[in-house]
Amino acid sequence: MAGNTFGRVFRVTTWGESHGPALGAVIDGCPPRLALSAADIEAELERRRPGVQAHATSRREPDKVEIQSGVFEGLTTGTPISLIIYNRDVKSQDYDDLKCVFRPGHGDFTYQAKYGIRDHRGGGRASARETAARVAASAVAQKVLDKEGIRVLAYTLELGGVRAQNLDENRIWDNPYGCPDPEAAVAMEARVQAVRGQGDSLGGIVQVRVRGCPPGLGEPVFDKLDAALAGAVMSVGAVKGVEIGAGFSAARLLGSENNDPLIPGGFAANRAGGILAGISNGDEIVLTAAVKPIPSIAREQQTIDLEGRPRTLKVKGRHDISAIPRIIPVLTAMVRLTLADFLLRQKAIL
Amino acid sequence: MAGNTFGRVFRVTTWGESHGPALGAVIDGCPPRLALSAADIEAELERRRPGVQAHATSRREPDKVEIQSGVFEGLTTGTPISLIIYNRDVKSQDYDDLKCVFRPGHGDFTYQAKYGIRDHRGGGRASARETAARVAASAVAQKVLDKEGIRVLAYTLELGGVRAQNLDENRIWDNPYGCPDPEAAVAMEARVQAVRGQGDSLGGIVQVRVRGCPPGLGEPVFDKLDAALAGAVMSVGAVKGVEIGAGFSAARLLGSENNDPLIPGGFAANRAGGILAGISNGDEIVLTAAVKPIPSIAREQQTIDLEGRPRTLKVKGRHDISAIPRIIPVLTAMVRLTLADFLLRQKAIL
Amino acid sequence: MAGNTFGRVFRVTTWGESHGPALGAVIDGCPPRLALSAADIEAELERRRPGVQAHATSRREPDKVEIQSGVFEGLTTGTPISLIIYNRDVKSQDYDDLKCVFRPGHGDFTYQAKYGIRDHRGGGRASARETAARVAASAVAQKVLDKEGIRVLAYTLELGGVRAQNLDENRIWDNPYGCPDPEAAVAMEARVQAVRGQGDSLGGIVQVRVRGCPPGLGEPVFDKLDAALAGAVMSVGAVKGVEIGAGFSAARLLGSENNDPLIPGGFAANRAGGILAGISNGDEIVLTAAVKPIPSIAREQQTIDLEGRPRTLKVKGRHDISAIPRIIPVLTAMVRLTLADFLLRQKAIL
Amino acid sequence: MAGNTFGRVFRVTTWGESHGPALGAVIDGCPPRLALSAADIEAELERRRPGVQAHATSRREPDKVEIQSGVFEGLTTGTPISLIIYNRDVKSQDYDDLKCVFRPGHGDFTYQAKYGIRDHRGGGRASARETAARVAASAVAQKVLDKEGIRVLAYTLELGGVRAQNLDENRIWDNPYGCPDPEAAVAMEARVQAVRGQGDSLGGIVQVRVRGCPPGLGEPVFDKLDAALAGAVMSVGAVKGVEIGAGFSAARLLGSENNDPLIPGGFAANRAGGILAGISNGDEIVLTAAVKPIPSIAREQQTIDLEGRPRTLKVKGRHDISAIPRIIPVLTAMVRLTLADFLLRQKAIL
C-alpha cells in the first residue's frame, strides 16, 4: 500500500517526478467557501523556490500553479482541489550518467531495490522537487488554519554548526538563511562560502513554532499530535531527527525540572512544547528538526553500479550547499497540513 | 476521527483505561497459519511488567492475556485476533483527589480540554498502562517478522545523564536498567537511588536496532519508513525526541562525512541508520529516542483545578522513578508493529 | 488488507468466531458525553437473539454485553468503547463432521481457499453469530443519531414469496416475522411451517426506512451515501441485492416519471429514496434488501471434501428456517453505523 | 471526511468538474513494471465517449489523456500515476439559467445543502463527466488484472423495458446499445426513438461478468467482495439497485434451490454469482445494476429556486436519452478498480 497521501480528513495526495512534465497535489476534504487563488499558493511556492537565495541551485522554476478543480468563482466548493505545477527548467541530460550508478546518500539504491525500476532523472520521485506539491497544498491548509487564527513560524536555528543565539523573529528573512540572529547569519554565510569552495555541503537545524493553536487537537493513542508532527516532518527527505519542546534535553532533566507548572490561564513554562499526552495544551507548539547535509556533492565518492561493481562518482548538475533555508517552507508546510487535518478531525467529536 | 488504530495492512486497534476492567488489542490483517499462543504474548508482557525491576512501581499486574479470537488449534486463521488483559491490581481510591486537579506533565488538562470529560483514575486512557496492549500486539507482529528473520533489539543508552559507553549486547539484561554497559549500569543505579530519595524522577535515552530488515520497506513520500518509525515511537507518551541514524549529529557533518559510501554487498558506513529516501537499504536500522522524566513525582508542584484556581499538589500512588527500562519493550513493540505493517505493504506491489 | 473495520470517523472493528470464547466490537471515534449503558446495548441484542421467535434456532444465547472501556460514570469519554459478548451455548461437536467437508451455500470453501485454514466450528468467523457485534455497536451509533433525531425503521416486506401489502408500522412486531401486514404475517407463518416440514429454508425481502435524516450527508463521488448504504447492507452475509428508493423499478420508468418534483419545503414524491447524487436530500431514506434462504438445510446436498472428492451432506445442528426476522436488527444496525459515520464526517466540513 | 478516493491498496483519487479546465485521476499503489501508455487509456475512454452512439449527447470531447507521472520509458514505476483529461468542448452558458434553480433528479439541491455553494455549470462535480476519470483509471487497473488473466465483460440486459433474451456475447457491440441480443437491440432502438420524440428519457439494466477471478478475493466481514462491488457500482450516479448472482430472485427460492452444489473442480450452478461469504469462489462473478432514466429531460418540470420558491423548468443543453450504453464502461471500470484492489489486498496475507 503506497504512501503518497497525507492526512485523514484534510487529505493531500501528491504526485510527480523531478523531470516529468509536472507535479501536483489533490486536496480532498477542504471545507467549502474559503477564498483561494493561484496567487495565494504561488506566494508560498516562492519561498521554497530554487534561485531565490544567492547560494541556491541554479535551476530556476517559475513555479506557477494551476488550480484545476474545486474552486468556483474564487471560493472552494468542498470538492477536490487539484493543483498542478509544471516542470519547465529540466535538464535531464545532466543525469544520464546516473542511470546505472547509485549516488551515496540518495534513494537511488533503495528505489531500485523496492521497485526494480526507477526514474533516475533528477532523482525522480525522491527529488526534493517533490516538496513543491506539499508547499502548494499547505497554502490551502493555511486557509483552514486562518479561520482559527493559527500561525506557523519557522527559522534556521543552526547551519553548518553555527547556531543562532538571539531569536529575533523580525529579522528572520533579512538574511538569506532564514536566521533570526543577524550575527549568526553572517557566520553562516562565511561557513557556506568555505564549504562551497570544497565542493561539499552542510546540514543544520530548523525550528518551527505554532501560535494560536487551541487546546484539544491530537488523538490518543497512536495519532498523538506530537507523533503526527514527528512523522510529518520526518517525511521530508533531509530530516534525520525531530524534537518536541525540550526534546533530547528533557532526557537529562529531573521530573521537577521538566514538568510545566499550571497557572490560571495557562502554563508557567513550556518544556512540553505545547503538547501533553499527545494533545495540544493551548501553549505554543515548538518543534525542532535536524537537517542532514545535501548528499549531492562535487567531491569524488565511492559507490557501486546497478551490477554491484565498485565505481567512483562526482555528482554533476545543479545542487544547493544546504537544504536550509529552502526546507523551511517545506517543514512549515508539513506542520500546516498536520494541524489542518487535526483541526477538522477534532470537529467530528464536538 | 479518533486515533486508536495503528498500521494500514497489519492493523492494531487498542482500547482500555488504566483502572477499567481490562485493556486489549484487536489485530486485523495478520497472515494466517502462524503459530501463536498466550504464552508467546505473556513473555513480551513480562518485560514491561511493573514490579520486575527493583525500582519499579509497586503495582503488580500478572498480565495474563486471553486470546479471544483469530486463533484455531494454535494457528492464526487470518481473522481478527482479539487480546484481552484484565486489570487486577487497581487501587482507584489513590486517585480520588485527582478528580478535580490537573497533574503537571500529564494529560489531565488536555483530555479535559479535548473531550469535556475524563476518567481521572490512574490517568485513564493516558496512562502508561495503555502500552501493555501495544506490547501484546507486538508479539503477534514479531511472528510476522520471524518469517523474514527480522529481529529488534533495544537498550538504555542513557539514564539520568549517565551514558553507556560500551554497547555489549550480551549484557543488556544482566542489570535492572537494560543497559549494555555494566559500568554505566552501576552509575545509573546510584543516580536512581539519589533521585528516589528526593521524590523526583529521571529521563533518559533508548536506542533501538533492527537486524535482518530487507531493503525495500517504506513508502514514498509521506509514509517513509523513518517517518512511520518516528511517528510510532513518538506516540509513546514519554518520548520527546527521535533520531534516525546519525540524527541531530548529522546536522553538523559535511555531506562528504555524512554520506555512506556504497560498496559491493552493502555500505561502508551507516550514518543513515539503514534508511535512504524513506526506504530500508538492507543495513541495520538505528533509532534513538529521548524519554522524558516521569511526571508523577512526590514533590509539591504548582497547578490548577477544574475551575482554573491555583492549587498545589503532591502526586500520591505508585510510580516509577523513570520510564526506563519499562519503556524498552514498548519502543520495541512500536518498531515491530511498524515493520510488520510495512513488510505486508511491500507484498502488495510484488 | 483485512476488512473487519467499518466506518471512517465513527469506526467499528469487530472480532470473534461463532464457537470461540467471545465476540466483540471496538468503537473508536464515538463522541464524548453520551449516556451509555450495557442495558442500552442488550435491548438491541435482544431483537436479534436466537430463540426469541418460535421458529428460530434452538441455540440460546443470553447475549449479555460487557462494556470494557470508553465509558466513565455512565458517559462515553471519547476513548475506544470495547464491547464483549461471551459465547455461552456452544455445541461445537455438532460441527465435527464439517471439518473436512464444504457446506453448499456457505463460506467453508472460500475461507479455505483464501486462508488455507479455517475454524469450521459453527462457521467460524463466517457465522451469522458475527452480526451480534454489529448490533451491539449499532446501539452506540444510535446514541449519536438520537442527538439529531434520526430514527431507523425496518420490517419484512416479503418472506418465502409472501409479500406485505399494507405497511402498518404499528403492527410490525405483533407477529413473529416483523411484518407490517398482519394478514401477510399469517400467510408467512403457513409458508414457514410447510417448508420446515420439508427440511428446507426460505428467503425474503427487508425494507429499511430512515426518518429525520438532515440533507447533506454523503460524500461525492465514491463515498456516496447510497453507495455506502449498499455496501454496508451487502456486507451482511445473506443479502444478495440492494435497492435505493425505486430501485430496479426505476429502470422501467421514464425520466418524467422517475424525477421527484421539488416543492417548497421538500419533494412531491420520493422515488429517489431520499438520496440525490449520493447526498441525503432530507426526505425519508428507503432501502430494500434481498435476503437469500438459509443455506444450512436438513436435506441431502451434493458437495466435495477438502481433497476435492464428491460427498453428500445433510447439515445437522440448530438452524433457522429464514434469516428473517433476525436479520432485521442487523440491517438496521448497518444503516445506523453508516449514518453515524456520515453524520460525523459531515461535521468536519462545517 | 471527503470521499473522492477509491480503494485501499490500489487507490484512485479523482478530481474535476464538468466545466472546469480538466478532470483527472491519481492512482497510488499501482505495482511497478507494467507497460502503460496513453493509448491504453484512451481506448477505454473511447467507449464512454459522448457522441459515439447515434443517440448520445452532442457534446464531443476528444478525451485525450496525459500521463503526468508514474511511468518511465513506458513502464509504471510504482509511484503515483497522474492522469489528466482536458475539458475542451464546454458550453457553460447553456447552464446559466440553472444557477439559481434546482433540476429535479439531480444533485443541485443536495450539493447546495451540503456545501452551501456549488459549481452549477454542467452539474459540476456531480456530472456524469466525472466518470471519465474512473474509466481512465480503470485502464490501469486492468493492467493489474491482466497479469492474473481476469477479464470483465458488461452489456445491456434491459433498456426502457425491452429485455435481452439471448445473451450472445459476440454481438454486444454490433448495435449501438451494447446489447447481446440483436433482436432486442432493434426493439430498444424503436423505444429510444419514441421517447426522444417525447423529450423524455429511459432507464435500464446492465449486467457485468468477471471471468478468471481466482478464489480467495474479498475480506471478511465488512469488506466482503460483494459488499465492495455493490458499493462501487452504486457510487455511479445513475445506479439505484445492485444484485449479485440470483439477487432479488434468491428471495423467492428455497434453500435447496438456491444453494450451488459443489462438484470436483467447481460448482454445479452459480446462483451465488461467484461469491460465497463475501469471498470469490473461482466461479464467474455476476453483478446486475439498475440504471435510472437520465434526469435531464426536455419536458417541463416542477421545481424550486435557491430561495425555495416554486419554479418550472425545461432543462436545456445536450443530454442523452439514457445513461445506457455509456454507463457500461463506467460500471466495468468500477468492477475493475474493485478487483485490482482486492487482488493486491490478498497478496498481503500470502
CSV table of N, CA, C and O in Angstrom, one decimal, chain C residues 135-196:
chain,number,residue,atom,x,y,z
C,135,VAL,N,-24.7,-5.5,15.9
C,135,VAL,CA,-25.9,-4.9,16.5
C,135,VAL,C,-25.5,-4.2,17.8
C,135,VAL,O,-26.0,-3.1,18.1
C,136,ALA,N,-24.6,-4.8,18.5
C,136,ALA,CA,-24.1,-4.1,19.8
C,136,ALA,C,-23.6,-2.8,19.5
C,136,ALA,O,-23.9,-1.8,20.1
C,137,ALA,N,-22.7,-2.7,18.5
C,137,ALA,CA,-22.1,-1.4,18.1
C,137,ALA,C,-23.1,-0.4,17.7
C,137,ALA,O,-23.0,0.8,17.9
C,138,SER,N,-24.2,-0.9,17.0
C,138,SER,CA,-25.2,0.0,16.5
C,138,SER,C,-26.0,0.7,17.6
C,138,SER,O,-26.6,1.7,17.3
C,139,ALA,N,-26.0,0.1,18.7
C,139,ALA,CA,-26.7,0.7,19.8
C,139,ALA,C,-26.0,2.0,20.2
C,139,ALA,O,-26.6,3.0,20.6
C,140,VAL,N,-24.6,2.0,20.1
C,140,VAL,CA,-23.8,3.2,20.3
C,140,VAL,C,-24.1,4.2,19.2
C,140,VAL,O,-24.2,5.4,19.5
C,141,ALA,N,-24.1,3.7,18.0
C,141,ALA,CA,-24.3,4.6,16.8
C,141,ALA,C,-25.7,5.3,17.0
C,141,ALA,O,-25.8,6.5,16.7
C,142,GLN,N,-26.7,4.6,17.5
C,142,GLN,CA,-28.0,5.2,17.6
C,142,GLN,C,-27.9,6.4,18.6
C,142,GLN,O,-28.7,7.3,18.5
C,143,LYS,N,-27.0,6.3,19.6
C,143,LYS,CA,-26.9,7.4,20.6
C,143,LYS,C,-26.5,8.7,19.8
C,143,LYS,O,-26.9,9.8,20.2
C,144,VAL,N,-25.6,8.5,18.8
C,144,VAL,CA,-25.2,9.6,18.0
C,144,VAL,C,-26.3,10.1,17.2
C,144,VAL,O,-26.5,11.3,17.1
C,145,LEU,N,-27.1,9.2,16.6
C,145,LEU,CA,-28.2,9.6,15.8
C,145,LEU,C,-29.3,10.3,16.6
C,145,LEU,O,-30.0,11.2,16.1
C,146,ASP,N,-29.5,9.8,17.9
C,146,ASP,CA,-30.5,10.4,18.7
C,146,ASP,C,-30.3,11.9,18.9
C,146,ASP,O,-31.3,12.6,18.9
C,147,LYS,N,-29.1,12.3,18.9
C,147,LYS,CA,-28.8,13.8,19.1
C,147,LYS,C,-29.4,14.6,17.9
C,147,LYS,O,-29.7,15.8,18.1
C,148,GLU,N,-29.5,13.9,16.8
C,148,GLU,CA,-30.1,14.6,15.6
C,148,GLU,C,-31.5,14.2,15.3
C,148,GLU,O,-32.1,14.7,14.3
C,149,GLY,N,-32.0,13.4,16.1
C,149,GLY,CA,-33.4,13.0,15.9
C,149,GLY,C,-33.6,12.0,14.7
C,149,GLY,O,-34.7,11.9,14.1
C,150,ILE,N,-32.6,11.2,14.4
C,150,ILE,CA,-32.6,10.3,13.3
C,150,ILE,C,-33.1,8.9,13.8
C,150,ILE,O,-32.5,8.4,14.8
C,151,ARG,N,-34.1,8.4,13.2
C,151,ARG,CA,-34.6,7.1,13.6
C,151,ARG,C,-34.6,6.1,12.4
C,151,ARG,O,-34.8,6.5,11.3
C,152,VAL,N,-34.3,4.8,12.6
C,152,VAL,CA,-34.2,3.8,11.6
C,152,VAL,C,-35.3,2.8,11.9
C,152,VAL,O,-35.4,2.3,13.0
C,153,LEU,N,-36.1,2.5,10.9
C,153,LEU,CA,-37.2,1.5,11.0
C,153,LEU,C,-37.0,0.5,9.9
C,153,LEU,O,-36.7,0.8,8.8
C,154,ALA,N,-37.3,-0.8,10.3
C,154,ALA,CA,-37.1,-1.9,9.3
C,154,ALA,C,-38.2,-2.9,9.6
C,154,ALA,O,-38.6,-3.1,10.7
C,155,TYR,N,-38.5,-3.6,8.5
C,155,TYR,CA,-39.5,-4.6,8.6
C,155,TYR,C,-39.4,-5.6,7.4
C,155,TYR,O,-38.7,-5.4,6.4
C,156,THR,N,-40.2,-6.7,7.5
C,156,THR,CA,-40.2,-7.7,6.5
C,156,THR,C,-41.2,-7.3,5.4
C,156,THR,O,-42.4,-7.1,5.7
C,157,LEU,N,-40.7,-7.2,4.2
C,157,LEU,CA,-41.6,-6.8,3.1
C,157,LEU,C,-42.1,-8.1,2.4
C,157,LEU,O,-43.2,-8.2,1.9
C,158,GLU,N,-41.3,-9.1,2.5
C,158,GLU,CA,-41.6,-10.4,1.8
C,158,GLU,C,-40.9,-11.5,2.5
C,158,GLU,O,-39.8,-11.4,2.9
C,159,LEU,N,-41.6,-12.7,2.6
C,159,LEU,CA,-40.9,-13.9,3.2
C,159,LEU,C,-41.5,-15.1,2.4
C,159,LEU,O,-42.7,-15.3,2.3
C,160,GLY,N,-40.6,-15.8,1.8
C,160,GLY,CA,-40.9,-17.0,1.1
C,160,GLY,C,-41.9,-16.7,0.0
C,160,GLY,O,-42.8,-17.6,-0.3
C,161,GLY,N,-41.8,-15.6,-0.6
C,161,GLY,CA,-42.7,-15.2,-1.7
C,161,GLY,C,-44.0,-14.5,-1.2
C,161,GLY,O,-44.8,-14.0,-2.0
C,162,VAL,N,-44.3,-14.5,0.1
C,162,VAL,CA,-45.5,-13.8,0.6
C,162,VAL,C,-45.1,-12.4,0.8
C,162,VAL,O,-44.2,-12.1,1.6
C,163,ARG,N,-45.9,-11.5,0.2
C,163,ARG,CA,-45.5,-10.1,0.3
C,163,ARG,C,-46.5,-9.3,1.1
C,163,ARG,O,-47.7,-9.4,1.0
C,164,ALA,N,-45.9,-8.4,2.0
C,164,ALA,CA,-46.8,-7.5,2.7
C,164,ALA,C,-47.4,-6.5,1.8
C,164,ALA,O,-46.8,-5.9,0.9
C,165,GLN,N,-48.7,-6.3,1.9
C,165,GLN,CA,-49.4,-5.4,1.0
C,165,GLN,C,-49.7,-4.0,1.7
C,165,GLN,O,-49.6,-3.0,1.1
C,166,ASN,N,-50.1,-4.1,3.0
C,166,ASN,CA,-50.3,-2.9,3.8
C,166,ASN,C,-49.2,-2.7,4.8
C,166,ASN,O,-48.9,-3.6,5.6
C,167,LEU,N,-48.6,-1.5,4.7
C,167,LEU,CA,-47.4,-1.3,5.6
C,167,LEU,C,-47.9,-0.5,6.8
C,167,LEU,O,-47.8,0.7,6.9
C,168,ASP,N,-48.4,-1.3,7.8
C,168,ASP,CA,-48.8,-0.6,9.1
C,168,ASP,C,-47.7,-0.7,10.1
C,168,ASP,O,-47.5,-1.8,10.7
C,169,GLU,N,-47.0,0.4,10.3
C,169,GLU,CA,-45.8,0.3,11.1
C,169,GLU,C,-46.1,0.0,12.5
C,169,GLU,O,-45.1,-0.4,13.2
C,170,ASN,N,-47.3,0.2,13.0
C,170,ASN,CA,-47.6,-0.1,14.4
C,170,ASN,C,-47.7,-1.6,14.6
C,170,ASN,O,-47.8,-2.1,15.7
C,171,ARG,N,-47.9,-2.4,13.5
C,171,ARG,CA,-48.1,-3.8,13.7
C,171,ARG,C,-46.9,-4.7,13.4
C,171,ARG,O,-47.0,-5.9,13.5
C,172,ILE,N,-45.8,-4.0,13.2
C,172,ILE,CA,-44.6,-4.8,12.8
C,172,ILE,C,-44.2,-5.9,13.7
C,172,ILE,O,-44.0,-7.0,13.3
C,173,TRP,N,-44.2,-5.6,15.0
C,173,TRP,CA,-43.7,-6.6,16.0
C,173,TRP,C,-44.9,-7.3,16.7
C,173,TRP,O,-44.6,-7.9,17.8
C,174,ASP,N,-46.1,-7.2,16.2
C,174,ASP,CA,-47.1,-8.0,16.9
C,174,ASP,C,-47.3,-9.4,16.2
C,174,ASP,O,-48.2,-10.1,16.4
C,175,ASN,N,-46.3,-9.7,15.3
C,175,ASN,CA,-46.2,-11.1,14.8
C,175,ASN,C,-44.8,-11.5,14.8
C,175,ASN,O,-43.9,-10.6,14.9
C,176,PRO,N,-44.5,-12.8,14.7
C,176,PRO,CA,-43.1,-13.2,14.8
C,176,PRO,C,-42.2,-13.0,13.6
C,176,PRO,O,-41.0,-13.3,13.6
C,177,TYR,N,-42.7,-12.3,12.6
C,177,TYR,CA,-41.9,-12.1,11.4
C,177,TYR,C,-41.6,-10.7,11.1
C,177,TYR,O,-41.0,-10.4,10.0
C,178,GLY,N,-41.9,-9.8,12.0
C,178,GLY,CA,-41.6,-8.4,11.8
C,178,GLY,C,-42.2,-7.8,10.5
C,178,GLY,O,-41.7,-7.0,9.8
C,179,CYS,N,-43.5,-8.3,10.3
C,179,CYS,CA,-44.2,-7.9,9.1
C,179,CYS,C,-45.3,-6.9,9.4
C,179,CYS,O,-46.1,-7.1,10.3
C,180,PRO,N,-45.3,-5.8,8.7
C,180,PRO,CA,-46.2,-4.7,9.0
C,180,PRO,C,-47.6,-5.0,8.4
C,180,PRO,O,-48.5,-4.2,8.6
C,181,ASP,N,-47.8,-6.1,7.8
C,181,ASP,CA,-49.1,-6.5,7.3
C,181,ASP,C,-49.6,-7.8,8.0
C,181,ASP,O,-49.1,-8.9,7.8
C,182,PRO,N,-50.5,-7.7,9.0
C,182,PRO,CA,-50.9,-8.8,9.8
C,182,PRO,C,-51.4,-10.0,9.0
C,182,PRO,O,-51.2,-11.1,9.3
C,183,GLU,N,-52.2,-9.7,7.9
C,183,GLU,CA,-52.7,-10.8,7.1
C,183,GLU,C,-51.5,-11.5,6.4
C,183,GLU,O,-51.5,-12.8,6.3
C,184,ALA,N,-50.6,-10.8,5.9
C,184,ALA,CA,-49.4,-11.4,5.2
C,184,ALA,C,-48.7,-12.2,6.2
C,184,ALA,O,-48.1,-13.3,5.9
C,185,ALA,N,-48.6,-11.7,7.5
C,185,ALA,CA,-47.9,-12.5,8.5
C,185,ALA,C,-48.5,-13.9,8.7
C,185,ALA,O,-47.7,-14.8,9.0
C,186,VAL,N,-49.8,-14.0,8.6
C,186,VAL,CA,-50.4,-15.3,8.8
C,186,VAL,C,-50.0,-16.2,7.7
C,186,VAL,O,-49.7,-17.4,7.9
C,187,ALA,N,-50.0,-15.7,6.5
C,187,ALA,CA,-49.6,-16.5,5.3
C,187,ALA,C,-48.1,-16.9,5.4
C,187,ALA,O,-47.7,-17.9,5.0
C,188,MET,N,-47.3,-15.9,5.9
C,188,MET,CA,-45.9,-16.3,6.1
C,188,MET,C,-45.7,-17.4,7.1
C,188,MET,O,-44.9,-18.3,6.9
C,189,GLU,N,-46.5,-17.4,8.2
C,189,GLU,CA,-46.5,-18.5,9.1
C,189,GLU,C,-46.8,-19.8,8.5
C,189,GLU,O,-46.0,-20.8,8.7
C,190,ALA,N,-47.8,-19.9,7.6
C,190,ALA,CA,-48.1,-21.1,7.0
C,190,ALA,C,-47.0,-21.6,6.0
C,190,ALA,O,-46.6,-22.7,6.0
C,191,ARG,N,-46.4,-20.6,5.4
C,191,ARG,CA,-45.3,-20.9,4.5
C,191,ARG,C,-44.1,-21.5,5.2
C,191,ARG,O,-43.5,-22.5,4.8
C,192,VAL,N,-43.8,-20.9,6.3
C,192,VAL,CA,-42.7,-21.3,7.2
C,192,VAL,C,-42.9,-22.8,7.6
C,192,VAL,O,-42.0,-23.6,7.6
C,193,GLN,N,-44.1,-23.0,8.1
C,193,GLN,CA,-44.4,-24.4,8.6
C,193,GLN,C,-44.3,-25.4,7.6
C,193,GLN,O,-43.8,-26.5,7.8
C,194,ALA,N,-44.8,-25.1,6.4
C,194,ALA,CA,-44.7,-26.0,5.3
C,194,ALA,C,-43.2,-26.4,4.9
C,194,ALA,O,-42.8,-27.5,4.7
C,195,VAL,N,-42.4,-25.3,4.8
C,195,VAL,CA,-41.0,-25.5,4.5
C,195,VAL,C,-40.2,-26.2,5.6
C,195,VAL,O,-39.4,-27.0,5.3
C,196,ARG,N,-40.6,-25.9,6.8
C,196,ARG,CA,-39.9,-26.6,7.9
C,196,ARG,C,-40.1,-28.1,7.8
C,196,ARG,O,-39.1,-28.9,8.0
